[in-house]
Amino acid sequence: MSKRELIFDTETTGFDPMTGDRLIEIGLVEMVDKVLTGEHYHQYVNPERDVPESAVKVHGITTDFLKDKPVFSDIMDEFLEYVGTDSVLVAHNAEFDMRFINWELENAGRPIIHPKRFLDTLAIARTKFPGAANSLDALCKRFGVSNSHRTLHGALLDAEILADVYVELLGGRQAGLDLAVDAGASGPVRVKKEREKRSFPVSEDELARHADFITKLNDPIWNN
């Protein structure tokens, strides 16, 4: 039976939903039997509150940018349909993302996603590399995964980077994972399973507004 995993990340207004922080972005990429299918889910969420400047410096997502985005209850059914009932949810420091997602679900009167469905790549990395730096950036450097295009944190971008890191944590890019050898090619090539398209791309307007915001930042935290 095929195993579906969703490598994901979130962005938020802060660190703790119990003190009023909220989810503002969700990004998931799909992997089936350790094969990246090329499908993804991405959504910005209106938190119905201001985004603190300290959080904006991390991900670049402003209160103004989120004003016309749907609230979580409006995208909840679409999100739950994509996640399904048995897919494994893979995240780096998964407890953080799980708390925010489950708080939003509870707040909307829906059952939470069972904690056993979440897989934490940070815990895997700490077991594999005890005492070493195991942040996503540190793992990218250790495994030679490129993150040079990452100037700001973003849920979908970080999920895509984490997918590559996750494959390396499982043993690397081998046949039977997310790469296969094409008999007519000189090396391994990424394969894409044929599945019904369920992607949710970011609009050009959102990308343009996000890029415009980045150019206006003074002394961004990632330059320190």
mmCIF file of C-alpha atoms in Angstrom:
data_model
loop_
_atom_site.group_PDB
_atom_site.id
_atom_site.type_symbol
_atom_site.label_atom_id
_atom_site.label_comp_id
_atom_site.label_asym_id
_atom_site.label_seq_id
_atom_site.Cartn_x
_atom_site.Cartn_y
_atom_site.Cartn_z
ATOM 1 C CA MET A 1 0.000 0.000 0.000
ATOM 2 C CA SER A 2 1.376 3.421 -0.950
ATOM 3 C CA LYS A 3 2.577 5.664 1.875
ATOM 4 C CA ARG A 4 1.711 9.348 1.493
ATOM 5 C CA GLU A 5 3.751 11.896 3.419
ATOM 6 C CA LEU A 6 3.239 15.655 3.482
ATOM 7 C CA ILE A 7 6.380 17.627 4.236
ATOM 8 C CA PHE A 8 5.195 20.943 5.601
ATOM 9 C CA ASP A 9 5.949 24.190 7.367
ATOM 10 C CA THR A 10 3.973 27.067 8.815
ATOM 11 C CA GLU A 11 4.559 30.743 9.478
ATOM 12 C CA THR A 12 2.917 32.455 12.437
ATOM 13 C CA THR A 13 2.582 35.759 14.274
ATOM 14 C CA GLY A 14 4.709 34.444 17.151
ATOM 15 C CA PHE A 15 5.572 31.438 19.273
ATOM 16 C CA ASP A 16 2.490 30.393 21.232
ATOM 17 C CA PRO A 17 -1.149 30.113 20.124
ATOM 18 C CA MET A 18 -2.206 29.975 23.780
ATOM 19 C CA THR A 19 -1.097 33.600 24.220
ATOM 20 C CA GLY A 20 -2.863 34.900 21.117
ATOM 21 C CA ASP A 21 -0.444 34.098 18.308
ATOM 22 C CA ARG A 22 -1.981 32.789 15.096
ATOM 23 C CA LEU A 23 -1.185 30.844 11.958
ATOM 24 C CA ILE A 24 -0.605 32.996 8.841
ATOM 25 C CA GLU A 25 0.818 30.613 6.208
ATOM 26 C CA ILE A 26 0.777 26.878 5.479
ATOM 27 C CA GLY A 27 2.882 25.093 2.861
ATOM 28 C CA LEU A 28 2.936 21.354 2.148
ATOM 29 C CA VAL A 29 4.674 19.272 -0.518
ATOM 30 C CA GLU A 30 3.567 15.734 -1.288
ATOM 31 C CA MET A 31 5.715 12.625 -1.234
ATOM 32 C CA VAL A 32 4.391 9.134 -2.023
ATOM 33 C CA ASP A 33 6.595 6.135 -1.256
ATOM 34 C CA LYS A 34 9.484 8.577 -0.782
ATOM 35 C CA VAL A 35 8.882 10.006 -4.284
ATOM 36 C CA LEU A 36 8.253 13.750 -4.574
ATOM 37 C CA THR A 37 5.148 14.003 -6.749
ATOM 38 C CA GLY A 38 5.456 17.697 -7.601
ATOM 39 C CA GLU A 39 2.103 18.473 -5.973
ATOM 40 C CA HIS A 40 1.706 20.958 -3.159
ATOM 41 C CA TYR A 41 -0.739 22.936 -1.048
ATOM 42 C CA HIS A 42 -0.084 26.562 -0.130
ATOM 43 C CA GLN A 43 -2.255 29.107 1.631
ATOM 44 C CA TYR A 44 -1.881 32.456 3.377
ATOM 45 C CA VAL A 45 -4.277 32.961 6.299
ATOM 46 C CA ASN A 46 -5.710 36.152 7.779
ATOM 47 C CA PRO A 47 -4.904 35.916 11.516
ATOM 48 C CA GLU A 48 -7.508 38.546 12.450
ATOM 49 C CA ARG A 49 -4.833 40.407 14.403
ATOM 50 C CA ASP A 50 -1.678 42.417 13.747
ATOM 51 C CA VAL A 51 1.579 40.720 12.795
ATOM 52 C CA PRO A 52 4.353 41.966 15.133
ATOM 53 C CA GLU A 53 7.386 43.603 13.544
ATOM 54 C CA SER A 54 9.618 40.958 15.137
ATOM 55 C CA ALA A 55 7.752 38.270 13.185
ATOM 56 C CA VAL A 56 7.737 40.315 9.977
ATOM 57 C CA LYS A 57 11.548 40.446 10.130
ATOM 58 C CA VAL A 58 11.600 36.637 9.991
ATOM 59 C CA HIS A 59 9.111 35.900 7.217
ATOM 60 C CA GLY A 60 8.262 39.258 5.632
ATOM 61 C CA ILE A 61 4.506 38.725 5.895
ATOM 62 C CA THR A 62 2.742 41.904 6.993
ATOM 63 C CA THR A 63 -0.654 42.679 8.461
ATOM 64 C CA ASP A 64 -1.548 44.649 5.340
ATOM 65 C CA PHE A 65 -0.587 41.755 3.040
ATOM 66 C CA LEU A 66 -2.908 39.402 4.946
ATOM 67 C CA LYS A 67 -5.946 41.693 5.107
ATOM 68 C CA ASP A 68 -7.612 40.231 2.007
ATOM 69 C CA LYS A 69 -6.641 36.612 2.724
ATOM 70 C CA PRO A 70 -9.179 34.066 3.990
ATOM 71 C CA VAL A 71 -9.482 33.283 7.686
ATOM 72 C CA PHE A 72 -8.649 29.729 8.754
ATOM 73 C CA SER A 73 -12.279 28.624 9.045
ATOM 74 C CA ASP A 74 -12.778 29.495 5.364
ATOM 75 C CA ILE A 75 -9.906 27.282 4.152
ATOM 76 C CA MET A 76 -10.253 24.577 6.793
ATOM 77 C CA ASP A 77 -12.254 22.087 4.717
ATOM 78 C CA GLU A 78 -9.915 22.457 1.734
ATOM 79 C CA PHE A 79 -6.889 21.978 4.000
ATOM 80 C CA LEU A 80 -8.337 18.908 5.724
ATOM 81 C CA GLU A 81 -9.298 17.369 2.387
ATOM 82 C CA TYR A 82 -5.734 17.753 1.144
ATOM 83 C CA VAL A 83 -4.220 16.384 4.354
ATOM 84 C CA GLY A 84 -6.561 13.388 4.360
ATOM 85 C CA THR A 85 -7.024 10.958 7.225
ATOM 86 C CA ASP A 86 -3.858 8.893 7.187
ATOM 87 C CA SER A 87 -1.050 10.907 5.568
ATOM 88 C CA VAL A 88 2.053 11.387 7.708
ATOM 89 C CA LEU A 89 2.810 15.071 8.384
ATOM 90 C CA VAL A 90 6.562 15.720 8.369
ATOM 91 C CA ALA A 91 7.966 18.952 9.835
ATOM 92 C CA HIS A 92 11.141 20.308 11.421
ATOM 93 C CA ASN A 93 10.379 20.880 15.103
ATOM 94 C CA ALA A 94 6.950 19.422 14.370
ATOM 95 C CA GLU A 95 5.507 20.167 17.812
ATOM 96 C CA PHE A 96 5.562 23.898 17.036
ATOM 97 C CA ASP A 97 3.601 23.549 13.783
ATOM 98 C CA MET A 98 1.282 20.918 15.252
ATOM 99 C CA ARG A 99 0.287 23.209 18.142
ATOM 100 C CA PHE A 100 -0.712 26.014 15.793
ATOM 101 C CA ILE A 101 -2.619 23.811 13.336
ATOM 102 C CA ASN A 102 -4.468 21.957 16.082
ATOM 103 C CA TRP A 103 -5.260 25.194 17.926
ATOM 104 C CA GLU A 104 -6.844 26.579 14.755
ATOM 105 C CA LEU A 105 -8.841 23.374 14.262
ATOM 106 C CA GLU A 106 -10.016 23.344 17.874
ATOM 107 C CA ASN A 107 -10.901 27.026 17.695
ATOM 108 C CA ALA A 108 -13.036 26.270 14.636
ATOM 109 C CA GLY A 109 -14.791 23.416 16.435
ATOM 110 C CA ARG A 110 -13.073 20.616 14.533
ATOM 111 C CA PRO A 111 -11.224 17.547 15.861
ATOM 112 C CA ILE A 112 -7.464 17.967 16.068
ATOM 113 C CA ILE A 113 -5.006 15.999 13.945
ATOM 114 C CA HIS A 114 -3.660 13.207 16.154
ATOM 115 C CA PRO A 115 -0.084 13.870 17.328
ATOM 116 C CA LYS A 116 0.946 10.381 16.185
ATOM 117 C CA ARG A 117 0.473 11.500 12.577
ATOM 118 C CA PHE A 118 3.307 14.020 12.918
ATOM 119 C CA LEU A 119 6.939 13.107 12.237
ATOM 120 C CA ASP A 120 9.680 15.423 13.509
ATOM 121 C CA THR A 121 12.816 15.705 11.361
ATOM 122 C CA LEU A 122 14.535 17.661 14.149
ATOM 123 C CA ALA A 123 14.173 14.647 16.457
ATOM 124 C CA ILE A 124 15.529 12.376 13.704
ATOM 125 C CA ALA A 125 18.495 14.702 13.153
ATOM 126 C CA ARG A 126 19.274 14.914 16.878
ATOM 127 C CA THR A 127 19.322 11.123 17.091
ATOM 128 C CA LYS A 128 21.509 10.832 14.014
ATOM 129 C CA PHE A 129 23.828 13.748 14.862
ATOM 130 C CA PRO A 130 23.810 14.126 18.676
ATOM 131 C CA GLY A 131 25.404 17.318 19.920
ATOM 132 C CA ALA A 132 25.604 18.862 16.439
ATOM 133 C CA ALA A 133 23.727 21.859 15.072
ATOM 134 C CA ASN A 134 20.513 20.499 13.575
ATOM 135 C CA SER A 135 18.609 23.548 12.393
ATOM 136 C CA LEU A 136 17.241 23.361 8.853
ATOM 137 C CA ASP A 137 20.059 25.633 7.646
ATOM 138 C CA ALA A 138 22.681 23.481 9.402
ATOM 139 C CA LEU A 139 21.277 20.310 7.831
ATOM 140 C CA CYS A 140 21.236 21.938 4.395
ATOM 141 C CA LYS A 141 24.930 22.692 4.813
ATOM 142 C CA ARG A 142 25.695 19.183 6.102
ATOM 143 C CA PHE A 143 23.900 17.457 3.231
ATOM 144 C CA GLY A 144 24.786 19.931 0.487
ATOM 145 C CA VAL A 145 21.157 20.947 -0.041
ATOM 146 C CA SER A 146 20.968 24.377 -1.671
ATOM 147 C CA ASN A 147 19.045 27.040 0.224
ATOM 148 C CA SER A 148 20.713 30.028 -1.435
ATOM 149 C CA HIS A 149 17.342 31.212 -2.764
ATOM 150 C CA ARG A 150 16.009 31.495 0.788
ATOM 151 C CA THR A 151 16.316 35.104 1.975
ATOM 152 C CA LEU A 152 13.151 35.038 4.080
ATOM 153 C CA HIS A 153 11.404 32.189 5.818
ATOM 154 C CA GLY A 154 8.367 31.034 3.851
ATOM 155 C CA ALA A 155 6.179 28.006 4.550
ATOM 156 C CA LEU A 156 6.170 26.519 1.044
ATOM 157 C CA LEU A 157 9.831 27.268 0.336
ATOM 158 C CA ASP A 158 10.927 25.815 3.680
ATOM 159 C CA ALA A 159 8.762 22.733 3.064
ATOM 160 C CA GLU A 160 10.449 22.188 -0.305
ATOM 161 C CA ILE A 161 13.904 22.532 1.272
ATOM 162 C CA LEU A 162 12.914 20.228 4.132
ATOM 163 C CA ALA A 163 11.759 17.585 1.639
ATOM 164 C CA ASP A 164 15.307 17.389 0.250
ATOM 165 C CA VAL A 165 16.771 17.277 3.767
ATOM 166 C CA TYR A 166 14.283 14.574 4.814
ATOM 167 C CA VAL A 167 15.366 12.357 1.924
ATOM 168 C CA GLU A 168 18.987 12.757 3.048
ATOM 169 C CA LEU A 169 18.085 11.929 6.646
ATOM 170 C CA LEU A 170 16.522 8.702 5.388
ATOM 171 C CA GLY A 171 19.725 7.678 3.653
ATOM 172 C CA GLY A 172 20.151 9.872 0.621
ATOM 173 C CA ARG A 173 19.048 10.033 -2.971
ATOM 174 C CA GLN A 174 18.849 6.381 -3.891
ATOM 175 C CA ALA A 175 16.661 4.422 -6.285
ATOM 176 C CA GLY A 176 13.368 3.762 -4.582
ATOM 177 C CA LEU A 177 13.358 7.095 -2.763
ATOM 178 C CA ASP A 178 12.710 10.268 -4.785
ATOM 179 C CA LEU A 179 15.064 9.443 -7.649
ATOM 180 C CA ALA A 180 15.079 6.724 -10.247
ATOM 181 C CA VAL A 181 17.585 5.813 -12.916
ATOM 182 C CA ASP A 182 16.380 6.380 -16.440
ATOM 183 C CA ALA A 183 17.791 3.647 -18.656
ATOM 184 C CA GLY A 184 18.531 6.175 -21.363
ATOM 185 C CA ALA A 185 20.088 8.789 -19.116
ATOM 186 C CA SER A 186 23.592 9.207 -17.789
ATOM 187 C CA GLY A 187 22.489 9.645 -14.191
ATOM 188 C CA PRO A 188 19.544 9.677 -11.818
ATOM 189 C CA VAL A 189 16.519 11.785 -12.657
ATOM 190 C CA ARG A 190 13.629 12.937 -10.488
ATOM 191 C CA VAL A 191 10.430 11.097 -11.263
ATOM 192 C CA LYS A 192 6.910 12.420 -10.878
ATOM 193 C CA LYS A 193 3.969 10.154 -10.184
ATOM 194 C CA GLU A 194 0.829 10.785 -12.172
ATOM 195 C CA ARG A 195 -1.828 11.955 -9.731
ATOM 196 C CA GLU A 196 -4.816 14.239 -9.987
ATOM 197 C CA LYS A 197 -3.567 17.817 -9.748
ATOM 198 C CA ARG A 198 -4.436 19.501 -6.453
ATOM 199 C CA SER A 199 -1.900 22.328 -6.312
ATOM 200 C CA PHE A 200 -2.677 25.750 -4.874
ATOM 201 C CA PRO A 201 -0.146 28.180 -6.405
ATOM 202 C CA VAL A 202 0.698 31.637 -5.110
ATOM 203 C CA SER A 203 -0.703 34.392 -7.329
ATOM 204 C CA GLU A 204 1.566 36.766 -9.240
ATOM 205 C CA ASP A 205 0.085 39.648 -7.246
ATOM 206 C CA GLU A 206 1.051 38.013 -3.953
ATOM 207 C CA LEU A 207 4.584 37.352 -5.167
ATOM 208 C CA ALA A 208 4.950 40.928 -6.417
ATOM 209 C CA ARG A 209 3.713 42.415 -3.154
ATOM 210 C CA HIS A 210 5.982 40.123 -1.147
ATOM 211 C CA ALA A 211 9.003 41.057 -3.290
ATOM 212 C CA ASP A 212 8.170 44.751 -2.959
ATOM 213 C CA PHE A 213 8.070 44.400 0.812
ATOM 214 C CA ILE A 214 11.485 42.734 0.918
ATOM 215 C CA THR A 215 13.111 45.641 -0.941
ATOM 216 C CA LYS A 216 11.778 48.080 1.677
ATOM 217 C CA LEU A 217 13.123 46.281 4.755
ATOM 218 C CA ASN A 218 15.824 48.048 6.738
ATOM 219 C CA ASP A 219 18.502 45.910 8.414
ATOM 220 C CA PRO A 220 16.683 42.575 7.988
ATOM 221 C CA ILE A 221 17.415 39.971 10.638
ATOM 222 C CA TRP A 222 18.863 37.476 8.137
ATOM 223 C CA ASN A 223 21.732 39.904 7.411
ATOM 224 C CA ASN A 224 22.846 39.890 11.067
#
